[in-house]
Coordinates of C-alpha atoms in Angstrom, one line a residue:
X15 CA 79.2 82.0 76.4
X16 CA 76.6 84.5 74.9
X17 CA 74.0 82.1 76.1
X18 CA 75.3 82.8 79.8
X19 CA 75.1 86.2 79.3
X20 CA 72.0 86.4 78.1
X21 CA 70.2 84.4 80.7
X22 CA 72.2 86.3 83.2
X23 CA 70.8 89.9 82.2
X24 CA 68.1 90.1 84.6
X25 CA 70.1 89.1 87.1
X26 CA 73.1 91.9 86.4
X27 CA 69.6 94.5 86.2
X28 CA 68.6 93.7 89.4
X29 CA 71.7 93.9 91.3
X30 CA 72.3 97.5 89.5
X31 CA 68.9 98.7 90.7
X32 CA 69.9 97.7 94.1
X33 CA 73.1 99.2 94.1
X34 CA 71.7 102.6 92.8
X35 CA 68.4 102.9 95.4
X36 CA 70.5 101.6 98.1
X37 CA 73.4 104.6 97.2
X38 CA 70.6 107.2 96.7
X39 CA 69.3 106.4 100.4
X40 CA 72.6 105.8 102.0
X41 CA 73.6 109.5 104.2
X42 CA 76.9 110.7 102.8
X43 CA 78.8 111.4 106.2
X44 CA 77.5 108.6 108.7
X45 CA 78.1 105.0 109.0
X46 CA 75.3 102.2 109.3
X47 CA 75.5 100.1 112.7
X48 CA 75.7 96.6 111.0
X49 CA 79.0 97.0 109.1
X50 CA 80.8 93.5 108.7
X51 CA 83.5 92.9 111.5
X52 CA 87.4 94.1 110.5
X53 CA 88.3 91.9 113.5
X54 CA 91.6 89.9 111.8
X55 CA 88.9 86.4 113.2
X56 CA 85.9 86.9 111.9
X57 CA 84.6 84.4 110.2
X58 CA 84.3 84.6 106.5
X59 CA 80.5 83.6 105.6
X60 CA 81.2 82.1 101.4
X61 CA 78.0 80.5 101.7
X62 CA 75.6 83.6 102.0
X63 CA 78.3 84.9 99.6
X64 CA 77.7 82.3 97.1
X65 CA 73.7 82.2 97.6
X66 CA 73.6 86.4 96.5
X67 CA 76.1 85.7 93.4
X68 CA 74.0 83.1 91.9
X69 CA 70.8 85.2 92.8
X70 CA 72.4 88.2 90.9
X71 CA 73.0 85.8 88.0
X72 CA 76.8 84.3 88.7
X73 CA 76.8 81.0 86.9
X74 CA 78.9 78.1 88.1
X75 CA 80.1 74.7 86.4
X76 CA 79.0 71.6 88.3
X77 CA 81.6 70.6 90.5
X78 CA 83.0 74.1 91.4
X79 CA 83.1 74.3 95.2
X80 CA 84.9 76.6 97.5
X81 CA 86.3 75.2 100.7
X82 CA 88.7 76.5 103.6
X83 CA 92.5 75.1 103.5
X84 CA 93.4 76.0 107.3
X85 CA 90.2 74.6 108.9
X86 CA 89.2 77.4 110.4
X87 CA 87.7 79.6 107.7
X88 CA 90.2 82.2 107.4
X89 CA 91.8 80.8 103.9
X90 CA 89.6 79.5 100.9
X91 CA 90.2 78.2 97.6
X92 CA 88.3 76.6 94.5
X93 CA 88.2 73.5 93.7
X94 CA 86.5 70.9 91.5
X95 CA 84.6 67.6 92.4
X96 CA 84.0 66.7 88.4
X97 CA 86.3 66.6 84.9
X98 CA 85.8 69.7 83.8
X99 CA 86.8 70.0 80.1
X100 CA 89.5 72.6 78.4
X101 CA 88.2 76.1 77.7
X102 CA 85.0 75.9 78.9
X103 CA 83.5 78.4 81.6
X104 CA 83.9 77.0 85.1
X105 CA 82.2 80.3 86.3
X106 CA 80.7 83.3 84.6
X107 CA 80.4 87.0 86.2
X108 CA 77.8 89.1 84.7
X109 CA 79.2 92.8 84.3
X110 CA 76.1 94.4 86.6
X111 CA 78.3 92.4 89.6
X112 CA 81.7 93.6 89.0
X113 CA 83.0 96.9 90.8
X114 CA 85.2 99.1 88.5
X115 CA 87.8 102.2 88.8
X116 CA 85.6 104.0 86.0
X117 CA 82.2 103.3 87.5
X118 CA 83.2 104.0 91.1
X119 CA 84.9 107.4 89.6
X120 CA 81.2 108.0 87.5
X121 CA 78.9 107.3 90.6
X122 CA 81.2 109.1 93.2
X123 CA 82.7 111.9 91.4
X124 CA 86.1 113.0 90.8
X125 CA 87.8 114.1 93.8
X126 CA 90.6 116.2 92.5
X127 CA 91.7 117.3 95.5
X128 CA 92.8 114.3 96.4
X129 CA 93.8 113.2 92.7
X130 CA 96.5 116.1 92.8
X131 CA 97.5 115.1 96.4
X132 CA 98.2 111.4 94.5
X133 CA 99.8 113.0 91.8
X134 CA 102.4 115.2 93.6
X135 CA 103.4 112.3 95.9
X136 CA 103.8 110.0 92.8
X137 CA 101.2 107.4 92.8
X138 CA 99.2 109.0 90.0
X139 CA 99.4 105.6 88.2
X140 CA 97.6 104.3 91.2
X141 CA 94.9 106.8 90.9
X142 CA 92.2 103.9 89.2
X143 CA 92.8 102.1 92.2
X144 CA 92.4 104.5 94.7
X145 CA 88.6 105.3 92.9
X146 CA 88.1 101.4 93.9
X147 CA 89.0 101.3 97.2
X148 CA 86.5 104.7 98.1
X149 CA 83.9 102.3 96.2
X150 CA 84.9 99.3 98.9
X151 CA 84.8 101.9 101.4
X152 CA 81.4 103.6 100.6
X153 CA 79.7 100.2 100.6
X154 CA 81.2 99.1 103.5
X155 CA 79.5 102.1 105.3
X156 CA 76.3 101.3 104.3
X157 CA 76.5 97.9 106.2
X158 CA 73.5 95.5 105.0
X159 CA 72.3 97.7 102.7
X160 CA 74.9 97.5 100.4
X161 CA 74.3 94.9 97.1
X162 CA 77.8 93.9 98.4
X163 CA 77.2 93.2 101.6
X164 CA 77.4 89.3 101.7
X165 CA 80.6 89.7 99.1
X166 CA 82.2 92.1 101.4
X167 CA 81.4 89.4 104.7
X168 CA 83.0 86.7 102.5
X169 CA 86.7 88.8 102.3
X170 CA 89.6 88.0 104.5
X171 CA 90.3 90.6 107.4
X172 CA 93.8 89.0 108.2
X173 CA 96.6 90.0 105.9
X174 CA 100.6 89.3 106.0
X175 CA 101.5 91.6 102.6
X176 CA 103.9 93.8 103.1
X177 CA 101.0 97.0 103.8
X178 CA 100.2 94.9 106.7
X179 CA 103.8 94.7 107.8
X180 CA 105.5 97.0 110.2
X181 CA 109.0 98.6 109.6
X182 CA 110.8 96.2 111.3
X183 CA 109.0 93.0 109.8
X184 CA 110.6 94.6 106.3
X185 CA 114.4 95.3 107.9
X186 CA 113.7 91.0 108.6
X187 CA 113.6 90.4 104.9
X188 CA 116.3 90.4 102.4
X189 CA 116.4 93.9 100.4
X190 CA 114.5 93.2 97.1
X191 CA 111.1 91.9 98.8
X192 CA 111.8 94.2 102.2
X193 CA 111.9 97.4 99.5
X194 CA 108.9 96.0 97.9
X195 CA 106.9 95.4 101.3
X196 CA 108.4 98.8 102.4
X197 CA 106.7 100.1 99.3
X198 CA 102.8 99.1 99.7
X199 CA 103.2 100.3 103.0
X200 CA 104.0 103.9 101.9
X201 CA 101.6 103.8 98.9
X202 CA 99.1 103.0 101.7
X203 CA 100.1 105.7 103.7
X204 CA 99.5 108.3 101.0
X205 CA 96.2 106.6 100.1
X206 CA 95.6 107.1 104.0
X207 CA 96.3 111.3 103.5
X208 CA 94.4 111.6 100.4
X209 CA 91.4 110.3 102.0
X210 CA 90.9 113.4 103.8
X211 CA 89.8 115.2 100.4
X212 CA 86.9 112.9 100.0
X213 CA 83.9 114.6 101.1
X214 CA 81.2 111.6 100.8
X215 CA 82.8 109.2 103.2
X216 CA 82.0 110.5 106.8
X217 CA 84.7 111.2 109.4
X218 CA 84.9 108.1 111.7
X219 CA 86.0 106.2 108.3
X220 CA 88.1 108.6 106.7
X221 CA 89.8 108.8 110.5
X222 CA 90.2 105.1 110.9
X223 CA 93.7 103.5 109.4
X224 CA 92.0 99.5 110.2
X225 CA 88.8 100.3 107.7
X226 CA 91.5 102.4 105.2
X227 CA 93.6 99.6 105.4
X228 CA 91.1 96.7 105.1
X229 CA 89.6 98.6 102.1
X230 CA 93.1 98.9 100.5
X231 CA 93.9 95.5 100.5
X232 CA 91.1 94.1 99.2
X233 CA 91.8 96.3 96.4
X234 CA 95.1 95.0 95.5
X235 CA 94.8 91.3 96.3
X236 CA 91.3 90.8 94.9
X237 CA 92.0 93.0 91.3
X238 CA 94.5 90.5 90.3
X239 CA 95.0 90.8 86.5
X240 CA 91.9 92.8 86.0
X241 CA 93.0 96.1 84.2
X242 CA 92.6 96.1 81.2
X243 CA 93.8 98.6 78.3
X244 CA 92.5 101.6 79.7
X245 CA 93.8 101.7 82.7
X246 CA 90.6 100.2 84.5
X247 CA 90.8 98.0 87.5
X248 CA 88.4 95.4 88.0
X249 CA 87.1 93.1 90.6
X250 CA 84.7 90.1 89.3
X251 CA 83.0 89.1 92.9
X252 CA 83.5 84.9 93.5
X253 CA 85.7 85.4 90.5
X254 CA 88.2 86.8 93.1
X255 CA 87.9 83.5 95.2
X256 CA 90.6 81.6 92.7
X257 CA 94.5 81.6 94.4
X258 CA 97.3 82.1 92.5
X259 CA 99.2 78.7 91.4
X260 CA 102.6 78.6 89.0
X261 CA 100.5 75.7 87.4
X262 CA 97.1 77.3 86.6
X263 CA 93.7 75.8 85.8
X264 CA 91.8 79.1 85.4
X265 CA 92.3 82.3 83.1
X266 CA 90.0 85.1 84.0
X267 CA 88.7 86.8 80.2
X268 CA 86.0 90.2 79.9
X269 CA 84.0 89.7 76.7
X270 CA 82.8 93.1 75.0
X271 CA 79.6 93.7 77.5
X272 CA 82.1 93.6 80.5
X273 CA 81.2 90.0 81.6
X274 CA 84.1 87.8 83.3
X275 CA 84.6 84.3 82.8
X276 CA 87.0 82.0 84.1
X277 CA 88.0 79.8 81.5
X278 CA 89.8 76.4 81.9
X279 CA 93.3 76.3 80.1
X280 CA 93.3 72.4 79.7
X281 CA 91.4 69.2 80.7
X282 CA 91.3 69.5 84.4
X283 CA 90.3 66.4 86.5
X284 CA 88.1 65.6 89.1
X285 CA 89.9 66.4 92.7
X286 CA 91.8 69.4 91.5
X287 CA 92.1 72.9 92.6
X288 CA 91.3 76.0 90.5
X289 CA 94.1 78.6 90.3
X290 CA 94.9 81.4 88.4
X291 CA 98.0 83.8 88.2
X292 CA 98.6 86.6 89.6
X293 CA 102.0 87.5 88.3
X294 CA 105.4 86.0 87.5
X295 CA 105.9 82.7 89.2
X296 CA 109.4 83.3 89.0
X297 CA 109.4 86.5 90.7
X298 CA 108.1 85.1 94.4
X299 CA 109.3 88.3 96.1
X300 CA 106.3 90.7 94.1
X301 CA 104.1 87.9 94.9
X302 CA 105.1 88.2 99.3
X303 CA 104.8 91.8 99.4
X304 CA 101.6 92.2 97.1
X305 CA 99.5 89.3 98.3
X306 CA 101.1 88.3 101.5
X307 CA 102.0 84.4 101.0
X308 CA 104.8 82.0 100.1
X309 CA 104.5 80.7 97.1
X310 CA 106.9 77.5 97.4
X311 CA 106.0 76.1 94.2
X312 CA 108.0 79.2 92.5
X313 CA 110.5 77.7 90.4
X314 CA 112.9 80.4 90.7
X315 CA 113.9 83.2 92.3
X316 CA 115.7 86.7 92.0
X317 CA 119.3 85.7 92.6
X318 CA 119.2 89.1 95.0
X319 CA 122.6 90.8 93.1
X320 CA 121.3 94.2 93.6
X321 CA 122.7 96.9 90.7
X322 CA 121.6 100.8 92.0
X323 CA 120.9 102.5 88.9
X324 CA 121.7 99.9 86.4
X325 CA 123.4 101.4 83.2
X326 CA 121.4 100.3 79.7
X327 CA 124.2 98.3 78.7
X328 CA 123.7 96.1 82.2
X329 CA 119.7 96.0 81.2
X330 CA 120.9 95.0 77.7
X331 CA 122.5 92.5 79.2
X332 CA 119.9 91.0 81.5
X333 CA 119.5 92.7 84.4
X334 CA 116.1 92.5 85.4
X335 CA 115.2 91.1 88.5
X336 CA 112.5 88.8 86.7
X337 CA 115.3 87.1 84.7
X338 CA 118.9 86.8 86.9
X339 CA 117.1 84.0 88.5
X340 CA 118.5 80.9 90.7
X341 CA 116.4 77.6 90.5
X342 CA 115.2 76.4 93.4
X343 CA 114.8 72.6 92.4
X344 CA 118.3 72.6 90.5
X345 CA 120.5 74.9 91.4
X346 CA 120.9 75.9 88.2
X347 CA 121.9 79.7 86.8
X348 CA 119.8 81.8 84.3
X349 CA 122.1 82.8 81.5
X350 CA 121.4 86.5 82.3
X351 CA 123.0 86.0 85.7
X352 CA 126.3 84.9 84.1
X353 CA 126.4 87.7 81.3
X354 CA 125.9 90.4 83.7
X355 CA 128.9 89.0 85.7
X356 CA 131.2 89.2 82.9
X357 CA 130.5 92.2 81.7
X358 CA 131.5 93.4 85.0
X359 CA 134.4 91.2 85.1
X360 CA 135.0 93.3 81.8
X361 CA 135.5 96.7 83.1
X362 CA 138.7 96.5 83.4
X363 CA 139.5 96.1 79.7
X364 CA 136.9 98.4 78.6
X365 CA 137.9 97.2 74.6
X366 CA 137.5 93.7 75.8
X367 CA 134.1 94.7 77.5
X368 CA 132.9 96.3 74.0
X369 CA 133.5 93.4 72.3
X370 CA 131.8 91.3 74.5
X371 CA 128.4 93.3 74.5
X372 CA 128.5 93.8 70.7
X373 CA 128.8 89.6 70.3
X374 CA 125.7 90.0 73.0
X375 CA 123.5 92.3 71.1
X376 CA 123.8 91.1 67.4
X377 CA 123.3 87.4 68.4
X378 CA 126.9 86.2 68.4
X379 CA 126.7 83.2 70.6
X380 CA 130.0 81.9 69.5
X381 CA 132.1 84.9 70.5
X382 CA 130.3 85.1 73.7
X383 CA 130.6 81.2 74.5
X384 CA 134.3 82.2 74.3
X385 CA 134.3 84.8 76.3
X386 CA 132.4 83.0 79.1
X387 CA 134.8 79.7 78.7
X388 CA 137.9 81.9 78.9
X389 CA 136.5 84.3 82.3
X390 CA 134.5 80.8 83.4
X391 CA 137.1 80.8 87.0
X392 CA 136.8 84.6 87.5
X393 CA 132.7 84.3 86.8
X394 CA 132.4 81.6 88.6
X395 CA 134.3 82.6 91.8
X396 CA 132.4 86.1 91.9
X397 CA 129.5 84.4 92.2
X398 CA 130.3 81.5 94.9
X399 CA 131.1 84.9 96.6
X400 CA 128.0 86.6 96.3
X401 CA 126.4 83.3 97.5
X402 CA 128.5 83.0 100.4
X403 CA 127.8 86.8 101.7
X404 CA 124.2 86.5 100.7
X405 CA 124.0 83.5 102.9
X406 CA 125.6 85.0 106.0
X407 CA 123.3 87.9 105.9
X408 CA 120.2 86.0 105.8
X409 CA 121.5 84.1 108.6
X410 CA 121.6 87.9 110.6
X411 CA 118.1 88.9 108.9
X412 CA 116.7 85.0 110.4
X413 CA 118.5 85.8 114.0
X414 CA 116.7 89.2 114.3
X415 CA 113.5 87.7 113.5
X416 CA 113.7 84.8 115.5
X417 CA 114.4 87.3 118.5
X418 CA 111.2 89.3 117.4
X419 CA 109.4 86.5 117.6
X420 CA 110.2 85.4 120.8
X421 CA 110.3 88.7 122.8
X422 CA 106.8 89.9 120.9
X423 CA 105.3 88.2 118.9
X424 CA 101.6 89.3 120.0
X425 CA 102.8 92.7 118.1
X426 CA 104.5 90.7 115.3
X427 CA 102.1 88.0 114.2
X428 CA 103.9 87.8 110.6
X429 CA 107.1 87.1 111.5
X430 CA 106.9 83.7 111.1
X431 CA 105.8 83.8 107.6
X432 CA 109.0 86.5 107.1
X433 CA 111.1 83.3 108.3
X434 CA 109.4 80.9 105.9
X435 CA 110.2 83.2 103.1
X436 CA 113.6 83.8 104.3
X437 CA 114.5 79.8 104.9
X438 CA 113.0 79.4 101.4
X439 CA 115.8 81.8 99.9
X440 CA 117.9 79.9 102.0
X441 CA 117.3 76.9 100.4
X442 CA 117.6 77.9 97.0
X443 CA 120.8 79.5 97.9
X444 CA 122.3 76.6 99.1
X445 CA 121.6 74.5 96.0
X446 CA 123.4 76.8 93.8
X447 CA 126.1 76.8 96.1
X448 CA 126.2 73.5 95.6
X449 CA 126.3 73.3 92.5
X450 CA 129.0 76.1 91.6
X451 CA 131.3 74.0 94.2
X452 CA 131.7 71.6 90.7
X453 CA 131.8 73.9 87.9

């Protein structure tokens, strides 16, 4: 690995010398003419993409390749077309490529003005981000004169996240992954208002909610598990090109000079694709709203029993939407789903309910078995209801969407995705109820 680096130093040298003579002649408050097209159809160009990375000193294992899984461009992945061996570099980013929070905060200057803006409507945590996208948005001003340029033609212009989604696509999904859709959509908005504070970025972009917006979501969908201790957010160029998979072949790693490499995590074959995570394969409904697709090979899902305000002992218990999980292939029950039950069950003998959280915490699993043997009917019976209600209002979410997307679905091109996801949950639903019929 230190061999890659070191042949790639020239390359990472020259691409910062670029970057820095093309900033110092860019005009702070106007926008070059030859700006990439935002159209939601423009063609992504990955070959001219690929040609600048290895000229900036990007290294790639033989057999990595990048080809489009719709046919028409819009969707790319990574693949292989040779054995490629366990934890060896399949592709090596030298750090003079890779756009940072703390280097786009250094070069631009703070903006406090629209830090405290961030701060008051409470996306201060977000504040690293936001310094990335004014970096995606100051390049994309300076059209072909940004070292990005070809990186930047080479990004998808169509999303279906839940930014992208309008108020009613989110009342079409069920309440955990509407909230969370809901939720990039606001953080948007307030990255929208705070741009006004930015003095460097001229009117016509600061004005425009299609370049905030593009600009935004390459932030989030391309930084995926890049930041690191400190609270700085990466993206690695071409590094970004791997999808997410439950079953990965890639791990993205930063050695000590800032260089990324995506390492293979076992003996990967000829033929296969090249994914990495980007977050809890068991929590499907993140992955929708942040990143905008389906992923069906999820093995579980959120079993959608929504607590407001959850007490500690319920979070003792389990309740976390990343563990009361329903299998999709099984129909099977996380345990967490069936403690949190009881202990519910259990407020109606408060001593009973004690007992039962005490055996919980210090490891009991005897007491608790009996506990869950005896209150098996009651248990099992509150949840077949759940199940049952759950199911009838996904069918109403399904039938408002269906009747969006016949009456207009010009203005609602991600509804059908929505009812993908929702027929998904449906599914999973469905074998649990099946299943809890012969408990």
């Amino acid at each position: 690995m230190k061999k890659l680096a070191d042949r790639a130093w020239l390359g990472c040298l020259l691409v910062l010398l670029r970057e820095v003579g093309a900033f110092q002649s860019a005009v702070a408050q106007s926008v070059a003419t030859d700006t990439i097209s935002l159209e939601e159809r423009a063609p992504r160009d990955v070959a001219s993409m690929e040609q600048w990375a290895v000229g900036c000193g990007v290294q790639k294992a033989e057999g990595l390749q990048f080809y489009s899984t719709t046919g028409d461009g819009l969707d790319v992945a990574a693949m292989t077309t040779q054995d490629l061996p366990a934890n060896s570099p399949a592709l090596f980013v030298p750090s003079g490529m890779i756009l940072s929070s703390s280097q786009a905060q250094q070069e631009l200057g703070r903006v406090e003005g629209a830090e405290n803006l961030l701060n008051r409507l409470n996306e201060g945590d977000n504040i690293p981000q936001f310094y990335l996208l004014l970096k995606i948005l100051k390049e994309y001003e300076m059209g072909s004169q940004s070292p990005y340029y070809y990186w930047l033609n080479s990004l998808p212009r169509y999303f279906s996240n839940g930014s992208q989604m309008t108020h009613y696509c989110s009342q079409c999904l069920p309440p955990l992954v509407g909230k969370l859709a809901s939720s990039e959509r606001i953080r948007f908005s307030k990255f929208f208002q705070a741009l006004r504070h930015v003095p460097f970025l001229s009117d016509q972009t600061k004005r425009s909610r299609k370049i905030a917006k593009w600009a935004f979501q390459v932030v989030y969908t391309r930084s995926v598990g890049a930041m690191d201790a400190f609270g700085d957010v990466k993206i690695a160029p071409m590094a970004d090109m791997f999808n997410h998979g439950t079953d990965t072949e890639i791990q993205l790693s930063y050695d000590e000079q800032g260089n990324c490499y995506g390492i293979t995590t076992y003996d990967v074959p000829a033929g296969s694709p090249l994914r990495m995570s980007y977050g809890d394969p068991t929590n499907p409904s993140f992955l929708f709203a942040r990143y905008g697709f389906l992923d069906e090979t999820s093995p579980a899902t959120f079993c959608k029993i929504m607590i407001p305000n959850p007490s500690q002992q319920l979070i003792d218990m389990g309740y976390d939407h990343s563990r009361m999980l329903f299998y999709k292939d099984t129909g099977g029950v996380s345990q967490e789903v069936w403690d949190v039950l009881l202990y519910q069950i259990l407020e109606f003998d408060p001593q009973q309910q004690q007992s039962f959280y005490q055996a919980h915490m210090s490891g009991d699993s005897e007491t608790k078995q009996s506990f869950h043997q005896h209150y098996a009917a009651e248990t099992s019976a509150m949840l077949l209801n759940h199940v049952d209600t759950f199911l009838s209002e996904l069918d109403t979410l399904q039938a408002k969407a269906e009747l969006r997307r016949r009456r207009k679905s010009s203005k609602h091109p991600r509804v059908p995705l929505i009812m993908s996801h929702n027929q998904f949950v449906r599914n999973t639903f469905l074998k649990v109820r099946e299943q809890l019929q012969y408990r």
